[in-house]
Amino acid sequence: MKPYISLCMIVKDEEKVLERCLSSVQGIVDEIIIVDTGSTDKTKEIALKYVKEVFNFKWNNNFGEARNFAQSKAQGEWVLILDADEYVDSNNLKSTLEELKNNENNVDAYEVKIYNFTGHYGEKIIQHKSIRLHKNSASIYHSRAIHEQVKKIDSELITNSSSLIIYHSGYLTSTVQEKNKSVRNTALLRKEMDNSSNTAFDYFNLGNEYLGLGNTEEALKSYITAYQKKLDFKYSWVSFCIIQIINCLISLKRYNEALDVIRDAKMLYPQSADFVCLEANIYIHQNRLKDAISSLNEILNNPDIYQNSITSIDFNEYYPHQMLGNIYKEQGLYQESVFHLTKAFNINAHCVKSLHQLMDILVEQCTTSEIEEFIENNGFIKTDKDLFKFIRIFISLCHPTLALKYINQISEKNHLVKKGFQIKLHMIDNNNKREEFLLAKITLKELDIMINNGCFDFYDLVLFSLNNQNKQLVTLLSPLIDSEEEQKLLSLLLNNDVSIFAEKSYIRLLEKALQYKKIELFKVLVPNTNSLDDNYLKIGHLLFMDNYKHEGLAIYEKIKIIDYDAKTFTNILDYYLEKEDYECAVEWILKSINHNQADFTIFESAIKLHLNYGNALSWDITSIIELGCKLFPGSQELRKLISSIENEASGFYVGFFIETSFHYYVYESIINELVKQGVNCHLIINDNFENDQETIEMYKDLVNFVENLDRNDIEANTISVIKTNDFKYDCMVSPYYSIWLDGIADRHVRAAYGLLAKDFWNYSWWNVFYDRILCYSEYDYSRLNIFNSGVIIGNPKFDDWFKKDSINLKGIEEKFNLQKEKATVLYAPTYGHLSSIDDWIEEINRLQSEYNIIIKLHHGTALRESEKERRDYIESHFENISISAGDLFPLFKLADFVITDNSSMIFESMLAEKDILLLNTRYQVSLEDDSGEQSLRENIVNINTGSNIKEYLMDTELFNKQKIKIKEIISSVYKLKDGKSGLRAANEIVRLMESKEENQNKFLYSLRHELFQS
């Protein structure tokens, strides 16, 4: 019986992949024809497992003739064409053959979809279509010496589309480097182009080969010529060619030209997400992050529109999620980042980059047990290879605890890999003796196995050798290294021959040194890089990326400014903005513009600086804006910033409701971030306090505080002035609901000064008043998230504290009379009936003989009329008294112990990791068992009236145990300690003001109306 379908293949030296291909079709195709063009490896031996005979064809530099020879040996009605580095899904092939048998007989050939795996692990997919199924007829043949095409003699080939998918691994990085086909293919194409009439397609393929050789300029010329010579848009390669033109322009940093091409392409292919995703990629390169977010959300929010993809299905979901995850991570919006990175990894399990970024966030924000639980719940680890992947990530993130946990789970059959990872851990921990001992016990073959499984790499071993001043291992590495670059690096390190410079490998070595925090070794290595400016640029960029900004600046200073790239200027600007040296920031903005190296960040910063300090800056902001519009046409984000200058009234106005100076410090970090974004911020003083005897001193103190506030980038108004002038803010931020807030803002945001105490009050009914509630943690979020109004941002008041070096003690030590030989106790009681002052003040007074006592008065005690008696006693018995809310963090720095009672100081002291004592009073209010305050109090040392405070203060073991408990509580309740809570809060406020009202909860708004008549 005549076979129905014959598989035809031409092969040469394909021992690594041939069996995978043949096993995928075995038992499904009726006949296999294999033609060998000169293999010298085990290709024929493998092929003979599946066929009785392998046909030989003397290679003549013509793929078309080789294909035709293979077809001449086939007996089937139809021919399937596969290359050795391709394979199919068996079920997909079976269903395709059923479709083929049921289709009309007038079709000559079928296009199939080919998924090309690229990158190191196949983490990227590029797709294209090609004719791979055709009738086995003498009239159908393959033309062309390269990039052969199926043709029909004397008539047009009738084609259709098939559901078959072919998977191709030939574009993986390792395969491309090993085979180096581009040189051969370029020569064949040039020869073919002399004889071919289809020059457009030839130029397209020539562009691909030039790109493979790394010659982007020539590739771009070829693609443009191909596009210009095209005969019709219907050819599948045309849309791919447009994509390649865009990719080349991006590589050459010709971003605006690429955006022009994208604009036109989106009209030609409106259902293809490829172009929108490439647009977002350009915005990221230009630092236009909000514009990028807008484009990426356009794809994800409209799956019904973006149904097709030209080069990769990854543009529809995977890339948008991955890119959004990275953007939000950079912005400190970790919840959003984790969501998108998890989505990306679930779509593409080969995406090591997404997984690495995801774990980086979790390592910073979560406990070890939470990370383990996250990995387990998502089912990320199924095999030893998955284990290896996570071990490599946790080692690279310098988290030995998690790395060791997963190392111990490696099965015995991979004992060498397990040993390799153990050696790597010792490298990271600088356990040099143990590391050297273990390395001495392994053979070169075992070392090769460990390297191939990613336990460590060439650079790890070089760093180890240099760190231990042992070049013997470097010498041993030589037989294992195939890369010419890495061989050059070995020669440089062994012989100190600086004439041999391996740029890529040396930069990679420096990157590794920083990754493992070996900064001293890094400094030793840097001088050996020669005085080439582009190397110093890369080294400076590395230092800035790893937050060694001062060292990075020193490297940049070695280079002539004319050789700076855009990233250099952006990094230097970031350095001076962080130091609040705005004069230098302006200087570098102008320098970057004058040297034509200004990216979007430069113009964004210029406009924000002008909005905040315009009167003090001597520059032509109009010319800067004009240039920004020219360089970044169509940027919505730039348009918003410019509108703030053109017409300040069109910018956002945000009010911050304050009834005491303490409230300002709750808001300060948020205000700073909003001001940077060009938002007009006003302090809104409740002047109704002026008419109440109880609060008049609070009002006077607040007015005095605002008048003396050292900043000119915000304004202040009173409630009366606002209501008299019928002014309405875009958003009002307040710590709690007040009737005075009614009707003075479109949106309301709650920024509480304490959310883990006083549950009954903090989580009360009036929270329905707020459109957005800024939460510290999961605890308060779970109690306040009314119709998605809650968002976890951390505690903005602690931003400077978490930045470690941002708390300045200059001046605070002079403010108090402290004896250096004494430990310092900070006593911070609350006010009113919950205060410990009445029951404990005399006991506190007695401590002054042996301790420095600083009393931090609650603003209520310091200023309310009803607290006068307590205030008088304290002022007559204590010297060191603070009533300033701005003293809190310097006082934490000074204090050895914190003593408090029922104030929010409990949680703040825990966040500051202080030794704490809680004083109970005779009128102590019982708390609900499941309240946040109760859970905090029960893990801190509580003492009842009549107890001796001094005895507790001297009990070191008691405080050591308490520290452990506090650390556990904080790690489980509060995770955002990166100093970016103010940024997250500001972004949420801006997002709220920009959002539409179409998704409002009608029930919630009607409830507000009934409660507040607003």
Coordinates of N, CA, C and O in Angstrom, one line a residue, residues 256-374:
N256 N 12.9 57.7 18.0 CA 11.8 58.4 17.4 C 11.5 57.9 16.0 O 10.4 57.8 15.5
E257 N 12.6 57.5 15.2 CA 12.3 56.8 13.9 C 11.6 55.5 14.1 O 10.7 55.2 13.3
A258 N 11.9 54.8 15.1 CA 11.2 53.5 15.4 C 9.8 53.8 15.7 O 8.9 53.0 15.3
L259 N 9.5 54.8 16.5 CA 8.1 55.2 16.9 C 7.3 55.6 15.7 O 6.1 55.3 15.6
D260 N 8.0 56.3 14.7 CA 7.3 56.6 13.5 C 6.9 55.4 12.7 O 5.8 55.3 12.2
V261 N 7.8 54.4 12.6 CA 7.5 53.2 11.9 C 6.3 52.5 12.6 O 5.4 51.9 12.0
I262 N 6.4 52.4 14.0 CA 5.3 51.8 14.7 C 4.0 52.4 14.5 O 2.9 51.7 14.4
R263 N 4.0 53.7 14.5 CA 2.7 54.5 14.3 C 2.0 54.0 13.0 O 0.8 53.8 12.9
D264 N 2.8 53.9 11.9 CA 2.3 53.5 10.6 C 1.9 52.0 10.7 O 0.8 51.6 10.1
A265 N 2.7 51.2 11.3 CA 2.5 49.7 11.3 C 1.2 49.4 12.1 O 0.5 48.5 11.7
K266 N 0.9 50.2 13.1 CA -0.3 49.9 13.9 C -1.6 50.1 13.1 O -2.6 49.5 13.3
M267 N -1.5 51.0 12.1 CA -2.6 51.2 11.2 C -2.7 50.0 10.2 O -3.8 49.6 9.8
L268 N -1.6 49.5 9.8 CA -1.6 48.3 8.9 C -2.0 47.0 9.5 O -2.7 46.2 8.9
Y269 N -1.6 46.9 10.8 CA -1.9 45.6 11.5 C -2.5 46.0 12.9 O -1.9 45.8 13.9
P270 N -3.7 46.5 12.9 CA -4.4 47.0 14.1 C -4.6 45.9 15.2 O -4.8 46.2 16.4
Q271 N -4.6 44.6 14.8 CA -4.9 43.6 15.8 C -3.6 42.9 16.3 O -3.7 41.9 17.1
S272 N -2.5 43.4 16.0 CA -1.2 42.8 16.4 C -0.6 43.6 17.6 O -0.4 44.8 17.5
A273 N -0.4 42.8 18.7 CA 0.1 43.4 19.9 C 1.6 43.7 19.8 O 2.1 44.5 20.6
D274 N 2.2 43.1 18.8 CA 3.7 43.3 18.6 C 4.1 44.7 18.7 O 5.1 45.1 19.4
F275 N 3.4 45.6 17.9 CA 3.9 47.0 17.7 C 3.6 47.8 19.0 O 4.4 48.7 19.3
V276 N 2.5 47.5 19.7 CA 2.2 48.2 20.9 C 3.3 47.9 22.0 O 3.7 48.7 22.8
C277 N 3.7 46.6 22.0 CA 4.6 46.1 23.0 C 6.0 46.7 22.7 O 6.8 47.1 23.6
L278 N 6.4 46.8 21.4 CA 7.6 47.4 21.0 C 7.6 48.9 21.3 O 8.7 49.5 21.7
E279 N 6.5 49.5 21.2 CA 6.3 50.9 21.6 C 6.6 51.1 23.1 O 7.4 52.0 23.5
A280 N 6.1 50.3 23.9 CA 6.3 50.3 25.3 C 7.8 50.1 25.6 O 8.4 50.7 26.5
N281 N 8.4 49.2 24.9 CA 9.9 48.9 25.1 C 10.7 50.1 24.8 O 11.7 50.4 25.6
I282 N 10.3 50.9 23.8 CA 11.1 52.1 23.5 C 10.9 53.1 24.6 O 11.8 53.8 25.1
Y283 N 9.6 53.3 25.1 CA 9.4 54.2 26.2 C 10.2 53.8 27.4 O 10.7 54.7 28.2
I284 N 10.4 52.5 27.7 CA 11.2 52.1 28.8 C 12.7 52.5 28.6 O 13.3 53.1 29.5
H285 N 13.2 52.3 27.4 CA 14.5 52.8 27.0 C 14.7 54.3 27.2 O 15.8 54.8 27.6
Q286 N 13.6 55.0 27.0 CA 13.7 56.5 27.1 C 13.3 56.9 28.6 O 13.3 58.1 28.8
N287 N 13.0 56.0 29.5 CA 12.6 56.3 30.8 C 11.3 56.9 30.9 O 10.9 57.6 31.9
R288 N 10.4 56.7 29.9 CA 9.0 57.2 29.9 C 8.2 56.1 30.5 O 7.4 55.5 29.8
L289 N 8.3 55.9 31.8 CA 7.7 54.7 32.4 C 6.2 54.8 32.4 O 5.5 53.8 32.2
K290 N 5.6 55.9 32.7 CA 4.1 56.0 32.7 C 3.5 55.8 31.3 O 2.5 55.3 31.2
D291 N 4.2 56.4 30.3 CA 3.8 56.1 29.0 C 3.9 54.6 28.6 O 3.0 54.1 28.0
A292 N 4.9 54.0 29.1 CA 5.1 52.5 28.9 C 3.9 51.7 29.6 O 3.4 50.8 29.0
I293 N 3.6 52.1 30.8 CA 2.5 51.4 31.5 C 1.2 51.6 30.8 O 0.5 50.6 30.6
S294 N 1.0 52.8 30.2 CA -0.3 53.0 29.5 C -0.3 52.1 28.2 O -1.4 51.4 28.0
S295 N 0.8 51.9 27.5 CA 0.8 51.0 26.3 C 0.6 49.6 26.7 O -0.2 48.9 26.0
L296 N 1.3 49.1 27.7 CA 1.2 47.7 28.1 C -0.2 47.4 28.6 O -0.7 46.3 28.4
N297 N -0.8 48.3 29.4 CA -2.2 48.0 29.9 C -3.2 48.1 28.7 O -4.2 47.4 28.8
E298 N -2.9 48.8 27.7 CA -3.7 48.8 26.5 C -3.8 47.4 25.9 O -4.9 47.0 25.5
I299 N -2.7 46.7 25.9 CA -2.7 45.3 25.4 C -3.5 44.4 26.3 O -4.4 43.6 25.9
L300 N -3.2 44.4 27.6 CA -3.8 43.5 28.6 C -5.2 43.7 28.8 O -6.0 42.8 29.0
N301 N -5.7 45.0 28.7 CA -7.1 45.3 28.9 C -8.0 45.1 27.7 O -9.2 45.2 27.8
N302 N -7.3 44.8 26.5 CA -8.1 44.6 25.3 C -7.8 43.4 24.5 O -7.4 43.4 23.4
P303 N -7.9 42.2 25.2 CA -7.6 41.0 24.5 C -8.5 40.7 23.3 O -8.1 40.0 22.3
D304 N -9.7 41.3 23.3 CA -10.6 41.1 22.1 C -10.1 41.8 20.9 O -10.4 41.4 19.8
I305 N -9.3 42.9 21.1 CA -8.7 43.6 20.0 C -7.5 43.0 19.5 O -7.3 42.7 18.3
Y306 N -6.5 42.7 20.4 CA -5.2 42.2 20.1 C -5.2 40.7 20.0 O -4.8 40.0 20.9
Q307 N -5.8 40.2 19.0 CA -6.0 38.7 18.8 C -4.9 38.0 18.0 O -4.7 36.8 18.1
N308 N -4.1 38.8 17.3 CA -3.1 38.3 16.4 C -1.7 38.7 16.9 O -1.5 39.7 17.6
S309 N -0.7 37.9 16.5 CA 0.7 38.3 16.7 C 1.5 37.9 15.5 O 1.2 36.9 14.9
I310 N 2.4 38.8 15.2 CA 3.2 38.6 14.0 C 4.4 37.7 14.2 O 4.7 36.7 13.6
T311 N 5.2 38.1 15.2 CA 6.5 37.4 15.4 C 6.5 36.5 16.7 O 7.3 35.6 16.8
S312 N 5.6 36.8 17.6 CA 5.6 36.1 18.8 C 4.2 36.2 19.6 O 3.8 37.3 19.8
I313 N 3.7 35.1 20.1 CA 2.5 35.2 21.0 C 2.9 35.8 22.3 O 2.0 36.2 23.0
D314 N 4.2 35.9 22.6 CA 4.6 36.5 23.9 C 4.2 37.9 24.0 O 4.1 38.5 25.1
F315 N 4.0 38.6 22.9 CA 3.6 40.0 22.9 C 2.2 40.2 23.5 O 1.8 41.3 23.9
N316 N 1.4 39.2 23.5 CA 0.0 39.3 23.9 C -0.2 39.3 25.4 O -1.0 40.0 25.9
E317 N 0.7 38.6 26.1 CA 0.5 38.5 27.6 C 1.9 38.5 28.3 O 2.1 39.3 29.2
Y318 N 2.7 37.6 27.9 CA 4.0 37.4 28.6 C 4.8 38.6 28.7 O 5.2 39.1 29.8
Y319 N 5.2 39.2 27.6 CA 6.0 40.4 27.6 C 5.3 41.6 28.4 O 6.0 42.3 29.2
P320 N 4.0 41.9 28.2 CA 3.4 43.0 28.9 C 3.5 42.8 30.5 O 3.8 43.7 31.2
H321 N 3.2 41.5 30.9 CA 3.3 41.3 32.3 C 4.8 41.4 32.9 O 5.0 42.0 33.9
Q322 N 5.7 40.9 32.1 CA 7.1 40.9 32.5 C 7.6 42.4 32.6 O 8.2 42.8 33.6
M323 N 7.3 43.2 31.6 CA 7.7 44.6 31.6 C 7.0 45.4 32.7 O 7.7 46.2 33.3
L324 N 5.7 45.2 32.9 CA 5.0 45.9 34.0 C 5.6 45.5 35.3 O 5.8 46.4 36.2
G325 N 5.9 44.2 35.5 CA 6.6 43.8 36.7 C 7.8 44.5 37.0 O 8.1 44.9 38.1
N326 N 8.7 44.7 36.0 CA 10.0 45.4 36.1 C 9.8 46.8 36.4 O 10.5 47.4 37.2
I327 N 8.8 47.5 35.7 CA 8.6 48.9 35.9 C 8.1 49.2 37.3 O 8.6 50.0 38.0
Y328 N 7.1 48.4 37.8 CA 6.6 48.6 39.1 C 7.6 48.3 40.2 O 7.6 49.0 41.2
K329 N 8.5 47.4 40.0 CA 9.6 47.1 40.9 C 10.5 48.3 41.1 O 10.8 48.7 42.2
E330 N 10.8 48.9 39.9 CA 11.7 50.1 39.9 C 11.0 51.2 40.7 O 11.7 52.0 41.3
Q331 N 9.7 51.3 40.6 CA 8.9 52.4 41.2 C 8.6 52.1 42.7 O 8.0 52.9 43.4
G332 N 9.0 50.9 43.2 CA 8.7 50.6 44.6 C 7.3 50.1 44.8 O 6.9 50.0 46.0
L333 N 6.5 49.8 43.7 CA 5.2 49.3 43.9 C 5.2 47.8 43.8 O 4.9 47.2 42.8
Y334 N 5.5 47.2 45.0 CA 5.9 45.8 45.0 C 4.7 44.9 44.8 O 4.8 43.8 44.3
Q335 N 3.5 45.3 45.3 CA 2.3 44.4 45.2 C 2.0 44.3 43.7 O 1.8 43.1 43.2
E336 N 2.0 45.4 42.9 CA 1.8 45.3 41.5 C 2.8 44.5 40.8 O 2.6 43.7 39.9
S337 N 4.1 44.7 41.2 CA 5.2 44.1 40.6 C 5.1 42.6 40.8 O 5.3 41.8 39.8
V338 N 4.8 42.1 42.0 CA 4.7 40.7 42.3 C 3.6 40.1 41.4 O 3.7 39.0 40.9
F339 N 2.5 40.8 41.3 CA 1.3 40.3 40.5 C 1.8 40.0 39.1 O 1.5 38.9 38.6
H340 N 2.4 41.0 38.5 CA 2.7 40.9 37.1 C 3.9 39.9 36.8 O 3.9 39.1 35.8
L341 N 4.9 39.9 37.7 CA 6.0 38.9 37.5 C 5.5 37.5 37.7 O 6.0 36.6 37.0
T342 N 4.6 37.3 38.7 CA 4.1 35.9 38.8 C 3.3 35.5 37.6 O 3.4 34.4 37.2
K343 N 2.5 36.4 37.1 CA 1.8 36.1 35.8 C 2.8 35.7 34.7 O 2.5 34.8 34.0
A344 N 3.8 36.5 34.6 CA 4.8 36.3 33.5 C 5.4 34.9 33.7 O 5.6 34.2 32.7
F345 N 5.8 34.6 34.9 CA 6.5 33.3 35.1 C 5.5 32.1 34.9 O 5.9 31.1 34.4
N346 N 4.3 32.3 35.3 CA 3.3 31.2 35.1 C 3.0 31.0 33.6 O 2.7 29.9 33.2
I347 N 3.1 32.1 32.8 CA 2.9 31.9 31.4 C 4.1 31.3 30.7 O 4.0 30.5 29.8
N348 N 5.3 31.6 31.2 CA 6.6 31.2 30.6 C 7.5 30.7 31.7 O 8.2 31.6 32.3
A349 N 7.5 29.4 32.0 CA 8.3 28.9 33.1 C 9.8 29.0 32.8 O 10.7 28.8 33.7
H350 N 10.2 29.3 31.6 CA 11.6 29.4 31.2 C 12.1 30.8 31.5 O 13.3 31.1 31.3
C351 N 11.2 31.7 32.0 CA 11.6 33.1 32.2 C 12.3 33.3 33.5 O 11.8 33.7 34.5
V352 N 13.6 33.0 33.5 CA 14.5 33.1 34.7 C 14.5 34.6 35.2 O 14.6 34.9 36.4
K353 N 14.5 35.5 34.2 CA 14.6 36.9 34.6 C 13.4 37.4 35.4 O 13.6 38.0 36.5
S354 N 12.2 37.0 35.0 CA 11.0 37.3 35.8 C 11.1 36.6 37.2 O 10.8 37.3 38.2
L355 N 11.5 35.4 37.2 CA 11.6 34.7 38.5 C 12.6 35.3 39.4 O 12.4 35.5 40.6
H356 N 13.8 35.7 38.8 CA 14.8 36.4 39.6 C 14.3 37.7 40.2 O 14.5 38.0 41.4
Q357 N 13.6 38.5 39.4 CA 13.1 39.8 39.9 C 12.1 39.6 41.0 O 12.0 40.3 42.0
L358 N 11.2 38.5 40.8 CA 10.2 38.2 41.8 C 10.8 37.8 43.1 O 10.4 38.3 44.2
M359 N 11.8 36.9 43.1 CA 12.5 36.5 44.3 C 13.2 37.6 45.0 O 13.3 37.7 46.2
D360 N 13.8 38.5 44.2 CA 14.5 39.7 44.7 C 13.6 40.5 45.6 O 13.9 41.0 46.7
I361 N 12.3 40.7 45.1 CA 11.3 41.5 45.9 C 11.0 40.7 47.2 O 11.0 41.3 48.3
L362 N 10.7 39.4 47.0 CA 10.3 38.6 48.2 C 11.4 38.5 49.2 O 11.1 38.6 50.5
V363 N 12.6 38.4 48.8 CA 13.8 38.3 49.8 C 13.8 39.6 50.6 O 14.1 39.6 51.8
E364 N 13.5 40.8 49.9 CA 13.6 42.1 50.6 C 12.4 42.3 51.5 O 12.5 42.9 52.6
Q365 N 11.2 41.7 51.1 CA 10.0 42.1 51.8 C 9.4 41.0 52.7 O 8.5 41.3 53.5
C366 N 9.8 39.8 52.5 CA 9.1 38.7 53.2 C 10.1 37.9 54.1 O 11.3 37.9 53.9
T367 N 9.5 37.1 55.0 CA 10.3 36.2 55.8 C 10.6 34.9 55.0 O 10.0 34.6 53.9
T368 N 11.6 34.2 55.5 CA 12.0 32.9 54.8 C 10.8 32.0 54.6 O 10.6 31.4 53.5
S369 N 10.0 31.8 55.7 CA 8.9 30.9 55.6 C 7.8 31.3 54.6 O 7.2 30.5 53.9
E370 N 7.6 32.7 54.5 CA 6.7 33.2 53.6 C 7.1 32.9 52.1 O 6.3 32.6 51.3
I371 N 8.4 33.1 51.9 CA 8.9 32.8 50.5 C 8.7 31.3 50.2 O 8.3 31.0 49.1
E372 N 9.1 30.5 51.1 CA 8.9 29.0 50.9 C 7.4 28.7 50.6 O 7.1 27.9 49.7
E373 N 6.6 29.3 51.3 CA 5.1 29.1 51.2 C 4.7 29.5 49.8 O 3.9 28.9 49.1
F374 N 5.2 30.7 49.4 CA 4.8 31.3 48.1 C 5.3 30.3 46.9 O 4.5 30.1 46.0

